[in-house]
XYZ file of C-alpha atoms in Angstrom:
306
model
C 99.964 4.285 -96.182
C 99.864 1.513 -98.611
C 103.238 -0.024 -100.302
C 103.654 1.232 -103.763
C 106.402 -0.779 -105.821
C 108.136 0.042 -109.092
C 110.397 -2.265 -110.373
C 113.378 0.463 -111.712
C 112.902 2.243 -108.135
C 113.322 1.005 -104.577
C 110.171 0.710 -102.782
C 108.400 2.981 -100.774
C 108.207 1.911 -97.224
C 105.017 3.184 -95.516
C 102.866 2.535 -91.937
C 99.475 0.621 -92.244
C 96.183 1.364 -90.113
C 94.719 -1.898 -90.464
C 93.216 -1.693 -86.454
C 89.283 -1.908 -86.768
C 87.448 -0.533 -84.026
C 87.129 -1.937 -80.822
C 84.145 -3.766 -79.623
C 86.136 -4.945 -76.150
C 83.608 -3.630 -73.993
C 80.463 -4.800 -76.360
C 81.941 -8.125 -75.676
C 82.434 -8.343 -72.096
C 78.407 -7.171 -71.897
C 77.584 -9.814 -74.445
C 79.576 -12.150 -73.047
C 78.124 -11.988 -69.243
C 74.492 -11.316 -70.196
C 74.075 -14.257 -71.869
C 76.131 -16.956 -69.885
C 73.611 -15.812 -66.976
C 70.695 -15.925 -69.456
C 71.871 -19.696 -70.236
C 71.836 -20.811 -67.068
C 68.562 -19.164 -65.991
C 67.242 -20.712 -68.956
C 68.455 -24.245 -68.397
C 67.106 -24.523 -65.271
C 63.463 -22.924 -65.872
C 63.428 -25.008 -69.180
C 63.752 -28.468 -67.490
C 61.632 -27.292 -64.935
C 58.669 -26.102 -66.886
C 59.414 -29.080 -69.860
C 60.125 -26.255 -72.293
C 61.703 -27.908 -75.456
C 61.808 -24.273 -77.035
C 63.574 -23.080 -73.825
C 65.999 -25.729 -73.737
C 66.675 -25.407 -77.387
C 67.253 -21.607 -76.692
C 69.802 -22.625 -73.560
C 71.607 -24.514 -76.503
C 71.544 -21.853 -79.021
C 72.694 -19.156 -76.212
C 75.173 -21.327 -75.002
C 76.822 -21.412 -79.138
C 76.204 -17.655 -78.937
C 78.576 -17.224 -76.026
C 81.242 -19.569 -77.952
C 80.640 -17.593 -81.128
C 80.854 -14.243 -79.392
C 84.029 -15.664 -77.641
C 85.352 -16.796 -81.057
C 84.740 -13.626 -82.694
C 85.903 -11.332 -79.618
C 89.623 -13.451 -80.086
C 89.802 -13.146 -83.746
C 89.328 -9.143 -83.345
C 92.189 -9.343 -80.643
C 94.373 -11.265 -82.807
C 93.707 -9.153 -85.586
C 95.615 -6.438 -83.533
C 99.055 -8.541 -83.219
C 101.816 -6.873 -84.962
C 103.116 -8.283 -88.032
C 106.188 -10.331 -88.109
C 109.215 -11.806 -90.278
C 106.786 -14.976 -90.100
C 103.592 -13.512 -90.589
C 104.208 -10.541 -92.498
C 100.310 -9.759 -92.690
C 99.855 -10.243 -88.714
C 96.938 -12.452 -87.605
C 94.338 -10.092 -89.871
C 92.230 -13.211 -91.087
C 91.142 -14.162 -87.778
C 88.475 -11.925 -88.195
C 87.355 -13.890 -91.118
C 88.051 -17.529 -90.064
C 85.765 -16.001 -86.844
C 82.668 -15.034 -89.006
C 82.813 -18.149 -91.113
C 83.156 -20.181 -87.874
C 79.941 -18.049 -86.527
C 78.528 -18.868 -89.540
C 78.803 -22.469 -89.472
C 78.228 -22.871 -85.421
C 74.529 -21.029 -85.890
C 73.387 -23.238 -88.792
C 74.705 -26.132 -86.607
C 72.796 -24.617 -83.570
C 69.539 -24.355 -85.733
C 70.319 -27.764 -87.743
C 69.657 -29.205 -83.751
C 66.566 -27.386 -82.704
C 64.908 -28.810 -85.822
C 66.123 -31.986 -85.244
C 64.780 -31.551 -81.578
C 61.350 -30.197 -83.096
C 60.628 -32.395 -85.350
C 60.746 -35.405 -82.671
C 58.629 -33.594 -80.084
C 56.175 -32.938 -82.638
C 55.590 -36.898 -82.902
C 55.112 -36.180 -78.802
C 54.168 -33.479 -77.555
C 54.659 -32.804 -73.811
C 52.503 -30.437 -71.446
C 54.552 -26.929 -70.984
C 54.438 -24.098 -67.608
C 53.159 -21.417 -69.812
C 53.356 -18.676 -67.996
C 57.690 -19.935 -66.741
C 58.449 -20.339 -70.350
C 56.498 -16.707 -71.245
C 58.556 -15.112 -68.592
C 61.749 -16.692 -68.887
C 61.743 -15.856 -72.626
C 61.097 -12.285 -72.350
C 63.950 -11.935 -70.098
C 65.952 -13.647 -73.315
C 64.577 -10.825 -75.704
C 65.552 -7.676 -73.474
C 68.648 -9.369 -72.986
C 69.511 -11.141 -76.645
C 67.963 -7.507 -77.844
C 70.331 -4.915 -75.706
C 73.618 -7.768 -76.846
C 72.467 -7.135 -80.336
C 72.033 -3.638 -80.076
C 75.767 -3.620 -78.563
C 76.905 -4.488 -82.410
C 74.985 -2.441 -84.661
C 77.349 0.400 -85.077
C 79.691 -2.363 -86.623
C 77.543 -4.983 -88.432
C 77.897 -3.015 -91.539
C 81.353 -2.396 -91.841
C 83.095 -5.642 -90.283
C 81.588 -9.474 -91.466
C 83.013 -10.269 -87.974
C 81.075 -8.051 -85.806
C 78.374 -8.710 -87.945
C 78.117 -12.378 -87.031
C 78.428 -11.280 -83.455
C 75.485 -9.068 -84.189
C 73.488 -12.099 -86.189
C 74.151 -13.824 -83.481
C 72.068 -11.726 -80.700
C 69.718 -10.323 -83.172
C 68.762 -14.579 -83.914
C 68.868 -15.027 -80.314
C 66.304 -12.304 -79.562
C 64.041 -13.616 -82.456
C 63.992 -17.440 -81.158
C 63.246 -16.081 -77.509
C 60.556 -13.832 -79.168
C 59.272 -16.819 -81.102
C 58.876 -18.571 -77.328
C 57.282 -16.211 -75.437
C 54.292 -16.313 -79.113
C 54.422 -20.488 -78.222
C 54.161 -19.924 -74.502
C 50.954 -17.409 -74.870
C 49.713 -20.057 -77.786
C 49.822 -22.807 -74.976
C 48.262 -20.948 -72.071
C 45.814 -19.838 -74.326
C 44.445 -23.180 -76.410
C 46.700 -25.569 -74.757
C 48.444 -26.780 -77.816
C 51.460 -28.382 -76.928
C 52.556 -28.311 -80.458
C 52.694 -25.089 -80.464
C 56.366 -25.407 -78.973
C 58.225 -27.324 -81.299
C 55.735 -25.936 -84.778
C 57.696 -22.129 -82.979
C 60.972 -23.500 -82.975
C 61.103 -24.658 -86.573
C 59.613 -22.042 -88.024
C 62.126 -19.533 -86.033
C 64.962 -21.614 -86.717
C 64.359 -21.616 -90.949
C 64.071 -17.448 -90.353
C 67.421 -17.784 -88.712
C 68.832 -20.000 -91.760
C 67.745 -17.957 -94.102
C 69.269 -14.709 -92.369
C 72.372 -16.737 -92.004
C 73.122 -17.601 -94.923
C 74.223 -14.615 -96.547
C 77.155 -14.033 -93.582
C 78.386 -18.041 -94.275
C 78.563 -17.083 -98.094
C 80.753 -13.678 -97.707
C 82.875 -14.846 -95.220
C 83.434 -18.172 -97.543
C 84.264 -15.656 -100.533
C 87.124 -14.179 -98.216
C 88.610 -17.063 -97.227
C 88.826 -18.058 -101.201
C 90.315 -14.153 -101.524
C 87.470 -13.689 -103.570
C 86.861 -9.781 -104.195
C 84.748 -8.155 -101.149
C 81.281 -8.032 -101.928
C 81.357 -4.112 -101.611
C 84.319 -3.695 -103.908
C 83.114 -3.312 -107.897
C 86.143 -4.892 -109.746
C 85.438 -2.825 -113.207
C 85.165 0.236 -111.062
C 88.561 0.119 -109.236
C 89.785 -0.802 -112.657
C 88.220 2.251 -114.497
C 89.609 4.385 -111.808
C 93.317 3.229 -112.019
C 93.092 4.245 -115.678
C 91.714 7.460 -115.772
C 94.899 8.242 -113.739
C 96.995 10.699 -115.771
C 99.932 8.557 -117.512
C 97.593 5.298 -116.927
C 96.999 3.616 -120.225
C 96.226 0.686 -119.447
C 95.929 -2.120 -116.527
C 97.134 -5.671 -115.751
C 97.581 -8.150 -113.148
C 95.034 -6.329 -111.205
C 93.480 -8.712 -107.939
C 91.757 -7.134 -104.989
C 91.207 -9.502 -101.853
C 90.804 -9.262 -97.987
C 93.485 -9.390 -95.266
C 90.666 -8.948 -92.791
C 87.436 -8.283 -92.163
C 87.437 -4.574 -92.615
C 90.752 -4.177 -94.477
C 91.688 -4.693 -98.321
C 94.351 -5.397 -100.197
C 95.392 -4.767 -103.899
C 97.807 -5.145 -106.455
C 98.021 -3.847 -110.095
C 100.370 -3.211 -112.874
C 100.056 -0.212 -114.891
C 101.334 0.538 -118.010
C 102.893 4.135 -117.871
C 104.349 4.609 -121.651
C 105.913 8.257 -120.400
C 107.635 6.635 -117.497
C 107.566 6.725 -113.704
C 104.956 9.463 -112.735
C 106.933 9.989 -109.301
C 106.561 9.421 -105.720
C 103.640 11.749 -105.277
C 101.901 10.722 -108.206
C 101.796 7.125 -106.813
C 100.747 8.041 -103.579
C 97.781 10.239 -104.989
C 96.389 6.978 -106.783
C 96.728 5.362 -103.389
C 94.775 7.766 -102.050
C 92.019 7.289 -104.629
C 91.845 3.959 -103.446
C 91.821 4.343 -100.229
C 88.678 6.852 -99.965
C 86.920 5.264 -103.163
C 87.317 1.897 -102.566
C 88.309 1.862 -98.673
C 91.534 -0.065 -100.078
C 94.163 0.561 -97.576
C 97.314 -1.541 -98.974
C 98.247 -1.028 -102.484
C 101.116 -2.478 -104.430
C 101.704 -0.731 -107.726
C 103.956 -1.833 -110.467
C 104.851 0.148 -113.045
C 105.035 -1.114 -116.883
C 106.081 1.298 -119.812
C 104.614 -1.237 -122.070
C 101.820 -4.029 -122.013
C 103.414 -7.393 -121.124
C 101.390 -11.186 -120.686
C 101.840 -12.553 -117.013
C 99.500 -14.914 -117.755
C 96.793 -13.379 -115.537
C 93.308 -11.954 -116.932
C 93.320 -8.349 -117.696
C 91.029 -6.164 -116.331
């Protein structure tokens, strides 16, 4: 239940759910699936001269790190909060999809760089190794992706997990198109021409889970909460007349924070009244720690008024 304050009452102790789902088992499959995919890769990649394979070892080999990264931040996003960190370890989560973020525009910032050389000289490829070997890396990148989709939605975090596979499935896809391209016209440039143009898709998909995650760690509003709305609502609560101080940011990836002074002119509505506008918020707004102040007339605290 969220914390609801009122400065000419004690507070109102109450429990938090701020646990997300858990993904545990999701990321042991990930996890193992694709640090045998890596090594199967590496070794058919230098054997068959595969830049796109190699450059797909590389990109699985961030995609175990990320998946890692992002399975620890949801684990640390469980720990209890303290005297010292009153919030627990909640912005893991976010820290983990910004990190995600940044380590697959890294991982695709390479595979260009990689491309763009081997186009100046392109090397003979084993076709048919590098047609296999990457279809293995779709079933596998595809069923690791599919492990996340119930969450991509609803938690930034799990989502870069999921961008993660999904990109991973789309690269190896991209390789098995270069390796039939080869076998069939035997253009070597074929190989690094797939792995640019797969790896400026992946940027571009990218991009929007590097800017939200960003916005959170600024405790910028949550893309899927309307600021005007959650104002409107708080005053069309009976007694509400009007609203101040009002700032809505994210203690995790999947849980939200607010606090808000309203202006009450008849006085403190009571304890139940309170915990009905929490409640609003909560199923509205998905809001699940409120801290209300209660005014009986307008005041400047030198913050913008909603």
């Amino acid at each position: 239940m969220p914390d609801i304050h009122d400065p000419s009452e004690s507070s109102l102790g109450h429990g938090h759910t701020h646990g997300a789902a858990s993904f545990n088992r999701a990321f042991i499959i990930g996890t193992t699936l694709n640090v045998a995919f890596v090594i199967i890769e590496v070794f058919y990649g230098w054997h068959a001269g595969s830049l796109a394979l190699l450059a797909d070892a590389g990109h699985n080999l961030s995609d175990v790190a990320g998946l890692l990264l992002a399975w620890g931040a949801q684990a640390a996003g469980r720990r209890e909060p303290d005297a010292r960190y009153t919030y627990g370890w909640q912005r893991a989560s976010i820290l983990a999809a910004f990190t995600n973020a940044v380590l697959l525009l890294v991982a695709m910032g390479s595979l260009m760089w990689e491309a763009a050389h081997r186009l100046h000289s392109p090397v003979p490829v084993e076709g048919m190794t590098v047609i296999v070997v990457a279809a293995i890396g779709v079933v596998i990148n595809g069923l690791s992706a599919a492990l996340f989709m119930v969450g991509r939605d609803d938690d930034i975090n799990i989502r870069g997990a999921f961008v993660h596979m999904a990109a991973d499935a789309l690269v190896s896809l991209g390789v098995v198109f270069a390796g039939m391209l080869y076998l069939w016209q035997g253009w070597a440039w074929v190989d690094p021409v797939t792995s640019l143009a797969v790896a400026l898709v992946i940027i571009a998909g990218t991009w929007g889970l590097l800017r939200q995650s960003l916005r959170l760690l600024f405790d910028g509003v949550p893309e899927r909460i309307d600021l005007a709305a959650v104002a409107a609502s708080l005053r069309s609560q009976p007694g509400v007349t009007e609203v101040h101080d009002l700032h809505v940011w994210a203690m995790s990836t999947t849980g939200y924070a607010l606090t808000a002074h309203l202006v009450m002119p008849a006085g403190h509505p009571g304890d139940s009244a309170l915990e009905a506008i929490a409640a609003v918020l909560r199923r509205d707004f998905s809001i699940t720690h409120s801290t209300l102040q209660i005014e009986l007339a307008s005041h400047d605290h030198g913050c913008h008024t909603i």
